[in-house]
Amino acid sequence: MANDYSGMTVNERLFGAGLLDDYDRTRAQGDLTKLNELLAKVGLRFENGSHWDLDPSFYMLNINNLHATVADKPILKGLSLTINAGEVHAIMGPNGAGKSTLGYVLGGRPGYEVTGGDVTFDGTDLLALAPHERAAAGLFLGFQYPVEIPGVSFVQFLREALNSQRKARGQAPLSGGEFLKLAREKAALLRMDMDMLKRPVNVGFSGGEKKRAEMVQMGILDPTLAILDETDSGLDIDALRICGEGINAIMRKPDKAVLLITHYQRLLDYVKPDFVHVLAGGRIIKTGGPELALQLEEEGYEAVA
Amino acid sequence: MNLAALSMPTKSDEAFRYADLTALAGVWPVEPEEITVPAGASEALSIVQDAASGAVARQLVVTLAADAIFDLRILNLGGAYGRIAVDARLGEAAQFTLGAAQLGSGDQVLEIVTQVTHAAPDAVSRQVIRSVLAGHATGTYLGKVAVARGSNGTDSEQSVRAMLLDRTATANAKPELEIFADDVKCAHGCAVGELDAMGLFYLESRGLPPEEAKKLMLQAFIAEAFSGAAEEEKLQSLALKRLGDML
Ligand SMILES: Nc1ncnc2c1ncn2[C@@H]1O[C@H](COP(=O)(O)OP(=O)(O)OP(=O)(O)O)[C@@H](O)[C@H]1O
Ligand SMILES: [Mg+2]
C-alpha cells in the first residue's frame, strides 16, 4: 500500500482514511494508546503531548533558514524552528534580537520582507498567503503593542473577522446572538468586563487591559497556532495568572500549538513550555527544555550564548 | 435675481478657487434654495447628492431666526462635479449643525463651500466635514465663519478631516474666521491623512480581508459627520455602500 500523504495536513490524512470522526472521539476520551493505533494507519504517531513523529513537511510550523529585512536592514539571518501540534515553545532573547520581527514576518506585516528561506504551516506555504488568509488558516498573532482603532468596536470587528475566517473555511457565519454568546464566554474566561468589548478597539485601555483583550480575541477566534509577543508584559500579578490560565484553556490541546515570546520566567510558570529557544542576532542560537529559561534568568544571555 | 449672480465666477473668486468651472458652466446659473427657520423652530434636512454623472451645483441659503435650530447633513458622492454651497445666517441664540461627508473616486471633483454668519449674539455653529478620496479625485472644503460686530457669546466649531486612499487624490481644506466681536469661542481643526497602516495590519491579522478592514476604519472616520442625525442610519448605510464600491 503506497499512500502518498505529502502536502496533506494531519486532519486531511485522517479524513482521507475515513478516520477523522473516530480520531476526534478518541482524542476527547484521552485514550493515547487507541489514538496511536488510529494514527499509525496514516503513518503518524503522537507522543505524550510532545510531538508528531513524522516527516518534516508535517510539522505544524516549519521555519527553514528564514531571512528577512526591515527597511533594507537584515534582521532575521537564517532562523530555523519547528513546532508540532500539542507543543508550547518559548522564545527568549535580548532586546532588538528580532523576536517581534519573527512574529510580524509570520503574520505577514507589510514592510517585513522575506529575502530567503521558507515557512510551511500545516503543510502549506505560509509566506504565500495574505495576512487575513493566514488568520483563516489558523494563525493568531498576539501583539507586543496592541493597536488602537478609534471608532471601531471590538464586537463589531471581531464578529466580522470571525465570520470572514469561517467563510474562508467554508463554515456558516455566526449570527449576532451566537457571536455575543461566544464573546461573553471568552470575556468571562479572561475575567474581562463584556462592556469593554463594546468600546473602540484598545482605545483608552491600559497596557494590561490591552494584553488581556488580546487573549479574549484569541479565545473568540480559536486559532490552531498562537504566536504571543510579550503577552505577559504590562500584566499585574493576578492578570498574569488569569491570562496564563486562559492561554492553557484555549490553546493547550493536542491539535494546537503556542509560540510564546517573553523576557521572563513568570508567564512560563503558568504556561509550561516544552521547548525554550534563545533568539539572538536573528537566529535561534540555543534550544533546550524548560530549565533553559531558569538558567537564562540566573545567568543572562551572555553565559549561554 | 441680479445680473452679478448670473455672471460665471472665475478662479479668482475665493469660493470657486478649486471649482471645475467647465463643468459648472453647464449648470450655471445656480438658483439659490431658500430655507427659513422661524424663531424657536427646529428643522432638519439631509441631502444625498448621488447624481449618476455630469455636474451638480446647489446653493442653499439658510436663515435661522432667534432661537431657531437647523440640522443639515450632506452626503456628497455623485457626479463628475458635485458642489454644495451653504450660506447660513444665524440669529440670536440660533443653533446650526452641518455634518457632511464627501466620498470621491476616479476623476470626481467634490466640494462643500460654506459661509456661516453669526449675525447676533449667543448663536452656535458646528461643522463636521469628512472627505474620503481615491484615485484622482479632488475633495474641497472652503468654510468661512463670520462673526458680526456685537455677536458676543458666539460659539463656533469647524472640524475638517480628509483621508486619501491613494497618493494621486487631492484634498483642499480651508477653514476661515472673520471675527468682529470680543467674547467669542471659535475652534477649527483641519487634517489630511492616510489610513493607519498598523491599524489595517492589526485588523487583517485577525482575519478581515483588506477591503473590509479599510471599510471598517473609513466607516468610523466618517461616522462623526452623521452622528446624532435623524437619518443617521440611512446616511451611514448609503456611505458604506459607496465606500464598498470605492475600495
Ligand atoms: N522600521 C525599522 N527600520 C529599521 N530598523 C527596524 C525597524 N523596525 C525594527 N527595526 C529593528 O529591528 C531589530 C529587531 O526588532 P524587534 O522588534 O524584532 O526586536 P525584539 O527582539 O522584539 O526586541 P524587544 O525584546 O525589545 O521587543 C531592532 O534592532 C529594531 O531596531
Ligand atoms: Mg519585541
Coordinates of C-alpha atoms and ligand atoms in Angstrom, one line a residue:
Chain A
M1 CA 0.0 0.0 0.0
A2 CA 1.8 3.2 -1.2
N3 CA -0.2 6.0 0.2
D4 CA 1.3 9.4 -0.7
Y5 CA 0.3 11.8 2.1
S6 CA 2.8 14.5 1.3
G7 CA 1.4 18.0 1.3
M8 CA -1.6 17.0 3.4
T9 CA -2.4 18.1 6.9
V10 CA -2.9 15.7 9.8
N11 CA -6.6 16.2 9.6
E12 CA -6.7 15.7 5.9
R13 CA -4.8 12.4 6.2
L14 CA -7.3 11.2 8.8
F15 CA -10.3 12.4 6.8
G16 CA -8.9 10.8 3.7
A17 CA -8.7 7.5 5.5
G18 CA -12.2 7.9 7.0
L19 CA -10.8 8.1 10.5
L20 CA -11.3 11.7 11.5
D21 CA -14.5 11.2 13.5
D22 CA -13.1 8.2 15.3
Y23 CA -9.9 10.1 16.0
D24 CA -11.8 13.2 17.4
R25 CA -13.8 10.9 19.7
T26 CA -10.7 9.0 20.9
R27 CA -8.8 12.2 21.5
A28 CA -11.7 13.6 23.5
Q29 CA -11.6 10.5 25.7
G30 CA -7.8 11.0 26.1
D31 CA -7.0 7.4 25.2
L32 CA -3.5 7.7 23.9
T33 CA -3.0 4.0 23.0
K34 CA -6.1 3.9 20.8
L35 CA -5.1 7.3 19.4
N36 CA -1.8 6.0 18.2
E37 CA -3.4 2.9 16.8
L38 CA -5.5 5.1 14.6
L39 CA -2.6 7.4 13.7
A40 CA -0.4 4.5 12.8
K41 CA -2.9 3.7 10.0
V42 CA -1.9 7.0 8.3
G43 CA 1.7 6.9 9.2
L44 CA 1.7 9.2 12.2
R45 CA 2.4 8.9 15.9
F46 CA 1.6 11.1 18.8
E47 CA 3.8 11.1 21.9
N48 CA 2.8 12.3 25.3
G49 CA 1.6 15.7 24.1
S50 CA 5.0 16.4 22.8
H51 CA 5.4 15.7 19.2
W52 CA 4.2 14.2 16.0
D53 CA 6.7 11.7 14.7
L54 CA 6.5 12.3 11.0
D55 CA 8.3 13.7 8.0
P56 CA 9.3 17.4 8.2
S57 CA 6.5 18.6 6.0
F58 CA 4.1 17.6 8.7
Y59 CA 5.3 19.9 11.4
M60 CA 2.5 22.3 12.2
L61 CA 5.0 25.1 11.7
N62 CA 8.3 24.6 9.9
I63 CA 10.5 27.6 9.6
N64 CA 13.5 26.9 7.5
N65 CA 16.5 29.2 7.2
L66 CA 14.4 32.3 7.3
H67 CA 16.0 35.6 6.3
A68 CA 14.1 38.9 6.5
T69 CA 14.8 42.6 6.3
V70 CA 13.0 45.6 7.7
A71 CA 13.7 48.9 5.9
D72 CA 16.5 47.1 4.0
K73 CA 18.2 46.2 7.3
P74 CA 18.7 42.4 7.7
I75 CA 17.0 41.3 11.0
L76 CA 16.4 37.6 10.6
K77 CA 19.5 35.8 9.4
G78 CA 18.9 32.2 8.9
L79 CA 16.3 31.3 11.5
S80 CA 15.1 27.7 11.7
L81 CA 12.4 26.4 14.1
T82 CA 9.9 23.6 14.0
I83 CA 6.7 23.3 16.1
N84 CA 4.5 20.3 16.4
A85 CA 0.9 20.2 17.3
G86 CA 0.4 19.9 21.1
E87 CA 3.6 21.8 21.9
V88 CA 4.3 25.1 23.7
H89 CA 7.5 26.8 22.6
A90 CA 9.0 29.8 24.3
I91 CA 11.4 32.2 22.6
M92 CA 13.6 34.5 24.7
G93 CA 16.3 36.8 23.7
P94 CA 17.9 40.2 24.1
N95 CA 16.1 43.4 23.1
G96 CA 16.4 44.0 19.4
A97 CA 17.2 40.4 18.6
G98 CA 14.4 40.1 16.1
K99 CA 11.7 38.3 18.2
S100 CA 8.8 40.7 17.2
T101 CA 10.2 40.7 13.7
L102 CA 9.7 37.0 13.6
G103 CA 6.1 37.4 14.7
Y104 CA 5.4 40.1 12.1
V105 CA 7.0 38.1 9.3
L106 CA 4.9 35.1 10.2
G107 CA 1.8 37.3 10.4
G108 CA 2.6 39.0 7.0
R109 CA 3.1 42.6 8.1
P110 CA 3.8 44.8 5.1
G111 CA 7.4 46.1 5.0
Y112 CA 8.8 43.0 6.5
E113 CA 10.5 41.5 3.5
V114 CA 11.4 37.8 3.4
T115 CA 14.7 37.6 1.5
G116 CA 15.4 33.9 1.9
G117 CA 14.1 30.6 3.4
D118 CA 10.6 29.2 3.6
V119 CA 7.8 28.6 6.1
T120 CA 5.1 26.0 6.0
F121 CA 2.1 26.0 8.2
D122 CA 0.1 22.7 8.3
G123 CA 2.0 21.8 5.1
T124 CA 1.0 25.0 3.1
D125 CA 3.4 27.8 2.1
L126 CA 2.6 30.4 4.8
L127 CA 4.5 33.2 3.1
A128 CA 2.4 33.0 0.0
L129 CA -0.7 33.9 2.0
A130 CA -2.1 37.4 2.7
P131 CA -2.4 38.3 6.5
H132 CA -6.1 37.6 6.6
E133 CA -5.6 34.2 4.8
R134 CA -3.0 33.3 7.4
A135 CA -5.6 34.0 10.1
A136 CA -8.2 31.9 8.4
A137 CA -5.6 29.1 8.1
G138 CA -5.4 29.2 12.0
L139 CA -2.7 31.6 12.8
F140 CA -3.1 34.2 15.6
L141 CA -0.6 36.9 16.4
G142 CA -0.8 38.5 19.8
F143 CA 0.8 41.9 19.5
Q144 CA 3.5 43.3 21.8
Y145 CA 1.8 46.7 21.3
P146 CA -1.9 46.1 20.5
V147 CA -3.1 48.9 18.1
E148 CA -5.8 51.4 19.0
I149 CA -8.5 51.8 16.4
P150 CA -10.8 54.7 17.1
G151 CA -14.5 54.4 16.2
V152 CA -14.4 50.6 15.6
S153 CA -15.7 48.4 18.5
F154 CA -14.2 45.1 19.4
V155 CA -17.5 43.2 19.0
Q156 CA -18.2 44.8 15.6
F157 CA -14.7 44.0 14.2
L158 CA -14.3 40.6 15.9
R159 CA -17.7 39.3 14.5
E160 CA -16.7 40.4 11.0
A161 CA -13.2 38.9 11.5
L162 CA -14.5 35.6 12.8
N163 CA -17.2 35.4 10.1
S164 CA -14.6 36.2 7.4
Q165 CA -12.4 33.4 8.7
R166 CA -15.4 31.0 8.8
K167 CA -16.4 31.9 5.3
A168 CA -12.9 31.2 4.0
R169 CA -13.1 27.8 5.7
G170 CA -16.5 27.1 4.2
Q171 CA -18.3 27.4 7.5
A172 CA -21.6 29.2 8.1
P173 CA -21.4 32.6 9.7
L174 CA -22.4 33.1 13.3
S175 CA -25.5 35.2 14.0
G176 CA -25.3 38.3 16.2
G177 CA -26.7 36.3 19.1
E178 CA -24.4 33.3 18.7
F179 CA -21.4 35.6 18.4
L180 CA -22.3 37.6 21.5
K181 CA -22.7 34.4 23.5
L182 CA -19.2 33.3 22.4
A183 CA -17.7 36.7 23.2
R184 CA -19.3 36.7 26.6
E185 CA -18.0 33.2 27.3
K186 CA -14.4 34.2 26.4
A187 CA -14.6 37.5 28.2
A188 CA -15.7 35.6 31.3
L189 CA -12.8 33.2 30.9
L190 CA -10.4 36.1 31.0
R191 CA -12.4 37.9 33.6
M192 CA -12.9 40.9 31.4
D193 CA -16.0 43.0 31.6
M194 CA -18.1 42.5 28.5
D195 CA -18.7 46.2 28.3
M196 CA -15.1 46.7 27.5
L197 CA -15.6 44.8 24.3
K198 CA -18.3 47.3 23.2
R199 CA -15.7 50.0 23.3
P200 CA -13.5 51.1 20.4
V201 CA -10.6 48.7 19.8
N202 CA -7.9 49.2 22.6
V203 CA -8.7 52.9 22.8
G204 CA -8.1 54.2 26.3
F205 CA -7.2 50.6 27.5
S206 CA -4.4 50.3 30.0
G207 CA -1.3 48.3 28.9
G208 CA -2.5 45.3 30.9
E209 CA -6.1 45.6 29.7
K210 CA -4.9 45.6 26.1
K211 CA -3.0 42.3 26.7
R212 CA -6.0 40.7 28.3
A213 CA -8.1 41.9 25.4
E214 CA -5.7 40.1 23.1
M215 CA -6.3 36.9 24.9
V216 CA -10.1 37.4 24.7
Q217 CA -9.7 37.8 21.0
M218 CA -7.6 34.7 20.8
G219 CA -10.4 32.8 22.6
I220 CA -13.0 34.0 20.2
L221 CA -11.0 33.3 17.1
D222 CA -9.9 29.9 18.4
P223 CA -6.6 29.6 16.3
T224 CA -4.5 26.4 15.9
L225 CA -1.2 28.3 16.3
A226 CA -0.8 31.3 18.6
I227 CA 2.3 33.5 18.5
L228 CA 2.1 35.6 21.6
D229 CA 4.5 38.5 21.7
E230 CA 5.3 39.6 25.3
T231 CA 1.7 38.9 26.4
D232 CA 3.0 39.0 29.9
S233 CA 4.4 42.5 29.8
G234 CA 2.1 45.0 31.4
L235 CA 0.1 42.4 33.3
D236 CA -0.4 42.7 37.1
I237 CA 0.1 39.6 39.2
D238 CA -3.5 38.5 39.1
A239 CA -3.9 39.3 35.4
L240 CA -0.7 37.3 34.7
R241 CA -2.3 34.2 36.3
I242 CA -5.6 34.8 34.6
C243 CA -4.0 35.2 31.2
G244 CA -1.7 32.2 31.8
E245 CA -4.7 30.0 32.7
G246 CA -6.6 31.5 29.7
I247 CA -3.8 30.5 27.3
N248 CA -3.9 27.0 28.7
A249 CA -7.6 26.7 28.5
I250 CA -7.7 28.0 24.9
M251 CA -4.6 26.6 23.4
R252 CA -3.4 23.5 25.5
K253 CA -4.9 21.0 23.1
P254 CA -3.4 18.1 21.1
D255 CA -4.1 19.8 17.8
K256 CA -2.9 23.3 18.8
A257 CA 0.4 24.9 19.5
V258 CA 1.8 28.1 21.1
L259 CA 4.9 30.2 20.5
L260 CA 5.4 32.5 23.5
I261 CA 7.8 35.4 23.1
T262 CA 8.8 36.5 26.6
H263 CA 11.6 38.0 28.6
Y264 CA 10.7 36.4 31.9
Q265 CA 10.0 33.1 33.6
R266 CA 6.9 34.4 35.2
L267 CA 4.5 33.5 32.4
L268 CA 6.2 30.2 31.9
D269 CA 5.3 29.2 35.5
Y270 CA 1.7 29.1 34.2
V271 CA 2.1 28.1 30.6
K272 CA 4.8 25.4 30.8
P273 CA 6.9 25.3 27.7
D274 CA 8.1 22.0 26.1
F275 CA 10.9 23.9 24.5
V276 CA 12.8 27.1 25.2
H277 CA 14.8 28.8 22.4
V278 CA 17.2 31.7 22.6
L279 CA 17.0 34.1 19.7
A280 CA 20.0 36.3 19.2
G281 CA 21.3 38.1 16.2
G282 CA 18.4 37.0 14.0
R283 CA 18.9 33.3 14.6
I284 CA 18.0 30.6 17.2
I285 CA 21.3 30.1 18.9
K286 CA 20.2 27.6 21.5
T287 CA 17.3 25.3 22.3
G288 CA 16.6 23.4 25.5
G289 CA 13.8 22.4 27.8
P290 CA 12.0 24.5 30.5
E291 CA 15.2 24.5 32.6
L292 CA 16.9 26.8 30.0
A293 CA 14.5 29.7 30.9
L294 CA 15.5 29.3 34.5
Q295 CA 19.2 29.2 33.6
L296 CA 18.8 32.3 31.5
E297 CA 17.1 34.2 34.3
E298 CA 20.0 33.2 36.6
E299 CA 22.9 33.8 34.3
G300 CA 21.8 36.1 31.5
Y301 CA 22.2 35.6 27.8
E302 CA 26.0 36.0 27.6
A303 CA 26.5 32.9 29.7
V304 CA 24.5 30.6 27.4
A305 CA 25.4 32.2 24.0
Chain B
M1 CA -32.0 87.5 -9.5
N2 CA -29.5 90.2 -10.3
L3 CA -27.0 90.2 -13.1
A4 CA -24.0 89.8 -10.9
A5 CA -25.3 86.5 -9.7
L6 CA -25.8 85.3 -13.3
S7 CA -22.2 86.0 -14.4
M8 CA -19.9 83.0 -14.3
P9 CA -17.4 83.0 -11.4
T10 CA -13.7 82.8 -12.1
K11 CA -10.9 81.1 -10.2
S12 CA -10.1 84.3 -8.5
D13 CA -13.4 84.2 -6.7
E14 CA -12.4 82.7 -3.4
A15 CA -15.5 80.4 -3.2
F16 CA -14.7 78.9 -6.6
R17 CA -11.0 78.6 -6.3
Y18 CA -11.0 74.8 -6.7
A19 CA -14.2 74.5 -8.7
D20 CA -14.4 72.7 -12.0
L21 CA -15.5 75.8 -13.9
T22 CA -16.0 74.0 -17.2
A23 CA -18.4 71.6 -15.6
L24 CA -20.1 74.4 -13.6
A25 CA -20.7 76.4 -16.8
G26 CA -23.1 73.7 -18.0
V27 CA -25.4 74.2 -14.9
W28 CA -24.9 77.9 -14.4
P29 CA -26.6 80.0 -13.1
V30 CA -27.4 78.2 -9.9
E31 CA -30.8 79.0 -8.4
P32 CA -30.4 79.6 -4.7
E33 CA -32.6 77.4 -2.5
E34 CA -34.0 79.5 0.3
I35 CA -34.7 77.9 3.7
T36 CA -36.0 79.9 6.6
V37 CA -36.3 78.5 10.1
P38 CA -38.7 80.7 12.2
A39 CA -38.0 81.9 15.7
G40 CA -37.8 79.0 18.1
A41 CA -38.5 76.3 15.5
S42 CA -36.3 73.2 14.9
E43 CA -35.8 71.7 11.5
A44 CA -33.6 69.1 9.9
L45 CA -32.6 68.3 6.3
S46 CA -30.5 65.6 4.8
I47 CA -29.1 65.9 1.3
V48 CA -27.8 63.0 -0.6
Q49 CA -26.1 64.1 -3.8
D50 CA -25.7 60.9 -5.8
A51 CA -26.0 62.0 -9.4
A52 CA -25.1 59.2 -11.8
S53 CA -22.9 61.6 -13.9
G54 CA -22.4 65.2 -15.1
A55 CA -22.3 68.3 -12.9
V56 CA -24.4 69.2 -9.9
A57 CA -24.2 72.5 -8.2
R58 CA -26.5 73.6 -5.4
Q59 CA -26.7 76.7 -3.3
L60 CA -28.6 76.7 0.0
V61 CA -29.4 80.0 1.7
V62 CA -30.5 79.3 5.2
T63 CA -31.8 81.9 7.6
L64 CA -32.1 81.0 11.2
A65 CA -34.3 83.4 13.3
A66 CA -33.7 83.8 17.0
D67 CA -33.5 80.5 18.9
A68 CA -34.0 78.5 15.7
I69 CA -32.3 75.1 15.3
F70 CA -31.3 73.7 11.9
D71 CA -29.6 70.4 11.5
L72 CA -28.2 69.9 8.0
R73 CA -26.5 66.7 6.8
I74 CA -24.9 66.2 3.4
L75 CA -23.6 63.1 1.7
N76 CA -21.8 64.4 -1.4
L77 CA -20.8 61.5 -3.6
G78 CA -22.3 61.7 -7.1
G79 CA -21.5 63.3 -10.4
A80 CA -18.2 64.2 -12.1
Y81 CA -18.5 67.5 -10.4
G82 CA -20.6 67.9 -7.2
R83 CA -20.7 71.2 -5.5
I84 CA -22.9 72.1 -2.5
A85 CA -22.7 75.6 -1.1
V86 CA -24.4 76.6 2.1
D87 CA -24.9 80.2 3.2
A88 CA -26.2 80.3 6.8
R89 CA -27.2 83.4 8.7
L90 CA -27.7 82.8 12.4
G91 CA -30.0 85.0 14.6
E92 CA -29.7 85.4 18.3
A93 CA -29.0 82.1 20.2
A94 CA -29.7 80.1 17.0
Q95 CA -28.0 76.7 16.6
F96 CA -26.7 75.4 13.3
T97 CA -25.2 72.0 12.7
L98 CA -23.6 70.9 9.4
G99 CA -22.4 67.3 9.2
A100 CA -21.1 66.4 5.8
A101 CA -19.2 63.6 4.1
Q102 CA -17.9 63.5 0.6
L103 CA -16.7 60.4 -1.0
G104 CA -14.9 60.6 -4.3
S105 CA -13.0 58.4 -6.7
G106 CA -11.9 58.4 -10.3
D107 CA -11.7 62.0 -11.6
Q108 CA -14.5 63.3 -9.4
V109 CA -14.4 66.8 -8.1
L110 CA -16.5 67.3 -5.0
E111 CA -16.8 70.4 -2.9
I112 CA -18.6 71.8 0.1
V113 CA -18.4 75.6 0.5
T114 CA -19.9 77.2 3.5
Q115 CA -20.4 80.7 4.8
V116 CA -21.7 80.9 8.3
T117 CA -22.6 84.3 9.6
H118 CA -23.2 84.8 13.3
A119 CA -25.3 87.9 12.9
A120 CA -26.4 88.2 16.5
P121 CA -25.1 87.1 20.0
D122 CA -25.0 83.6 21.5
A123 CA -25.5 81.6 18.3
V124 CA -23.8 78.2 18.0
S125 CA -22.5 76.6 14.8
R126 CA -20.9 73.2 14.5
Q127 CA -19.5 71.9 11.3
V128 CA -18.0 68.4 10.8
I129 CA -16.7 67.7 7.4
R130 CA -15.1 64.3 6.4
S131 CA -13.8 63.5 2.9
V132 CA -12.6 60.2 1.6
L133 CA -10.8 60.4 -1.7
A134 CA -9.5 57.7 -4.0
G135 CA -7.9 57.6 -7.5
H136 CA -7.5 61.1 -8.9
A137 CA -10.5 62.6 -7.1
T138 CA -10.4 66.1 -5.5
G139 CA -12.3 67.0 -2.4
T140 CA -12.6 70.5 -1.2
Y141 CA -14.0 72.3 1.8
L142 CA -14.0 76.0 2.0
G143 CA -15.6 77.3 5.1
K144 CA -15.8 80.8 6.3
V145 CA -17.2 81.7 9.7
A146 CA -18.0 85.4 10.1
V147 CA -18.8 86.8 13.4
A148 CA -20.6 90.2 13.1
R149 CA -19.9 93.2 15.4
G150 CA -21.6 92.7 18.7
S151 CA -22.2 89.0 18.3
N152 CA -20.8 88.2 21.7
G153 CA -21.2 84.7 23.1
T154 CA -20.6 83.2 19.7
D155 CA -19.6 79.5 19.8
S156 CA -18.4 78.1 16.5
E157 CA -16.6 74.9 15.6
Q158 CA -15.2 73.5 12.4
S159 CA -13.7 70.0 12.3
V160 CA -12.4 69.2 8.9
R161 CA -10.6 66.0 8.0
A162 CA -9.8 64.2 4.8
M163 CA -8.5 60.7 4.2
L164 CA -6.5 60.0 1.0
L165 CA -6.7 56.4 -0.2
D166 CA -4.3 57.0 -3.0
R167 CA -1.4 59.4 -3.3
T168 CA -2.9 60.7 -6.5
A169 CA -6.0 62.0 -4.8
T170 CA -6.2 65.6 -3.6
A171 CA -7.8 67.3 -0.6
N172 CA -8.2 71.0 -0.2
A173 CA -9.3 72.4 3.1
K174 CA -9.6 76.0 4.2
P175 CA -11.5 76.9 7.3
E176 CA -11.5 80.7 7.7
L177 CA -12.5 83.0 10.5
E178 CA -13.6 86.6 10.3
I179 CA -14.3 88.0 13.8
F180 CA -15.6 91.4 14.7
A181 CA -16.7 90.6 18.3
D182 CA -14.7 90.1 21.5
D183 CA -16.4 87.4 23.5
V184 CA -16.3 84.5 21.1
K185 CA -15.3 80.9 21.1
C186 CA -14.1 79.7 17.7
A187 CA -12.3 76.4 17.2
H188 CA -11.2 74.9 14.0
G189 CA -9.1 71.8 13.2
C190 CA -8.0 70.5 9.9
A191 CA -6.2 67.4 9.0
V192 CA -5.4 65.4 5.9
G193 CA -4.1 61.8 6.3
E194 CA -3.9 58.3 5.2
L195 CA -5.3 55.1 6.8
D196 CA -3.2 53.9 9.6
A197 CA -1.1 51.0 8.2
M198 CA -0.5 49.4 11.6
G199 CA -4.3 49.5 12.3
L200 CA -5.0 47.9 9.0
F201 CA -2.5 45.1 9.6
Y202 CA -3.9 44.6 13.1
L203 CA -7.4 44.1 11.7
E204 CA -6.2 41.9 8.8
S205 CA -4.1 39.8 11.1
R206 CA -7.4 38.9 12.9
G207 CA -8.9 37.7 9.6
L208 CA -10.5 40.7 8.0
P209 CA -9.8 41.0 4.2
P210 CA -8.1 44.3 3.4
E211 CA -11.2 45.9 1.8
E212 CA -13.3 45.0 4.9
A213 CA -10.6 46.4 7.2
K214 CA -10.4 49.6 5.2
K215 CA -14.2 49.9 5.1
L216 CA -14.4 49.5 8.9
M217 CA -11.9 52.2 9.5
L218 CA -13.4 54.6 7.0
Q219 CA -16.9 54.0 8.3
A220 CA -15.6 55.0 11.7
F221 CA -13.8 58.0 10.1
I222 CA -17.0 59.5 8.6
A223 CA -19.3 58.5 11.4
E224 CA -18.9 61.7 13.3
A225 CA -20.4 63.7 10.4
F226 CA -23.7 61.8 10.8
S227 CA -23.8 61.1 14.5
G228 CA -27.0 62.3 16.1
A229 CA -28.8 62.9 12.8
A230 CA -32.4 61.9 12.4
E231 CA -31.5 59.8 9.4
E232 CA -28.1 58.7 10.8
E233 CA -28.6 55.0 9.8
K234 CA -29.7 55.7 6.3
L235 CA -26.8 58.1 5.7
Q236 CA -24.3 55.7 7.2
S237 CA -25.5 52.8 5.1
L238 CA -25.5 54.8 1.8
A239 CA -22.0 56.0 2.7
L240 CA -20.9 52.4 3.4
K241 CA -22.3 51.2 0.1
R242 CA -20.3 53.9 -1.7
L243 CA -17.1 53.1 0.3
G244 CA -17.6 49.4 -0.7
D245 CA -17.7 50.5 -4.4
M246 CA -14.6 52.7 -4.0
L247 CA -12.4 50.1 -2.4
Ligands
LIG1 N1 11.3 50.2 10.6 C1 12.5 49.8 11.0 N2 13.6 50.3 10.5 C2 14.8 50.0 10.9 N3 15.0 49.0 11.9 C3 14.0 48.5 12.4 C4 12.6 48.8 12.0 N4 11.8 48.0 12.7 C5 12.5 47.3 13.6 N5 13.9 47.5 13.4 C6 15.0 46.9 14.1 O1 14.9 45.5 14.0 C7 15.5 45.0 15.2 C8 14.7 43.9 15.7 O2 13.5 44.4 16.3 P1 12.4 43.5 17.1 O3 11.3 44.4 17.4 O4 12.1 42.3 16.3 O5 13.2 43.1 18.4 P2 12.7 42.3 19.6 O6 13.6 41.1 19.7 O7 11.3 42.0 19.6 O8 13.1 43.3 20.9 P3 12.3 43.5 22.2 O9 12.7 42.5 23.2 O10 12.8 44.9 22.7 O11 10.8 43.6 22.0 C9 15.8 46.1 16.1 O12 17.2 46.4 16.1 C10 15.0 47.2 15.6 O13 15.6 48.5 15.8
MG2 MG 9.6 42.7 20.6

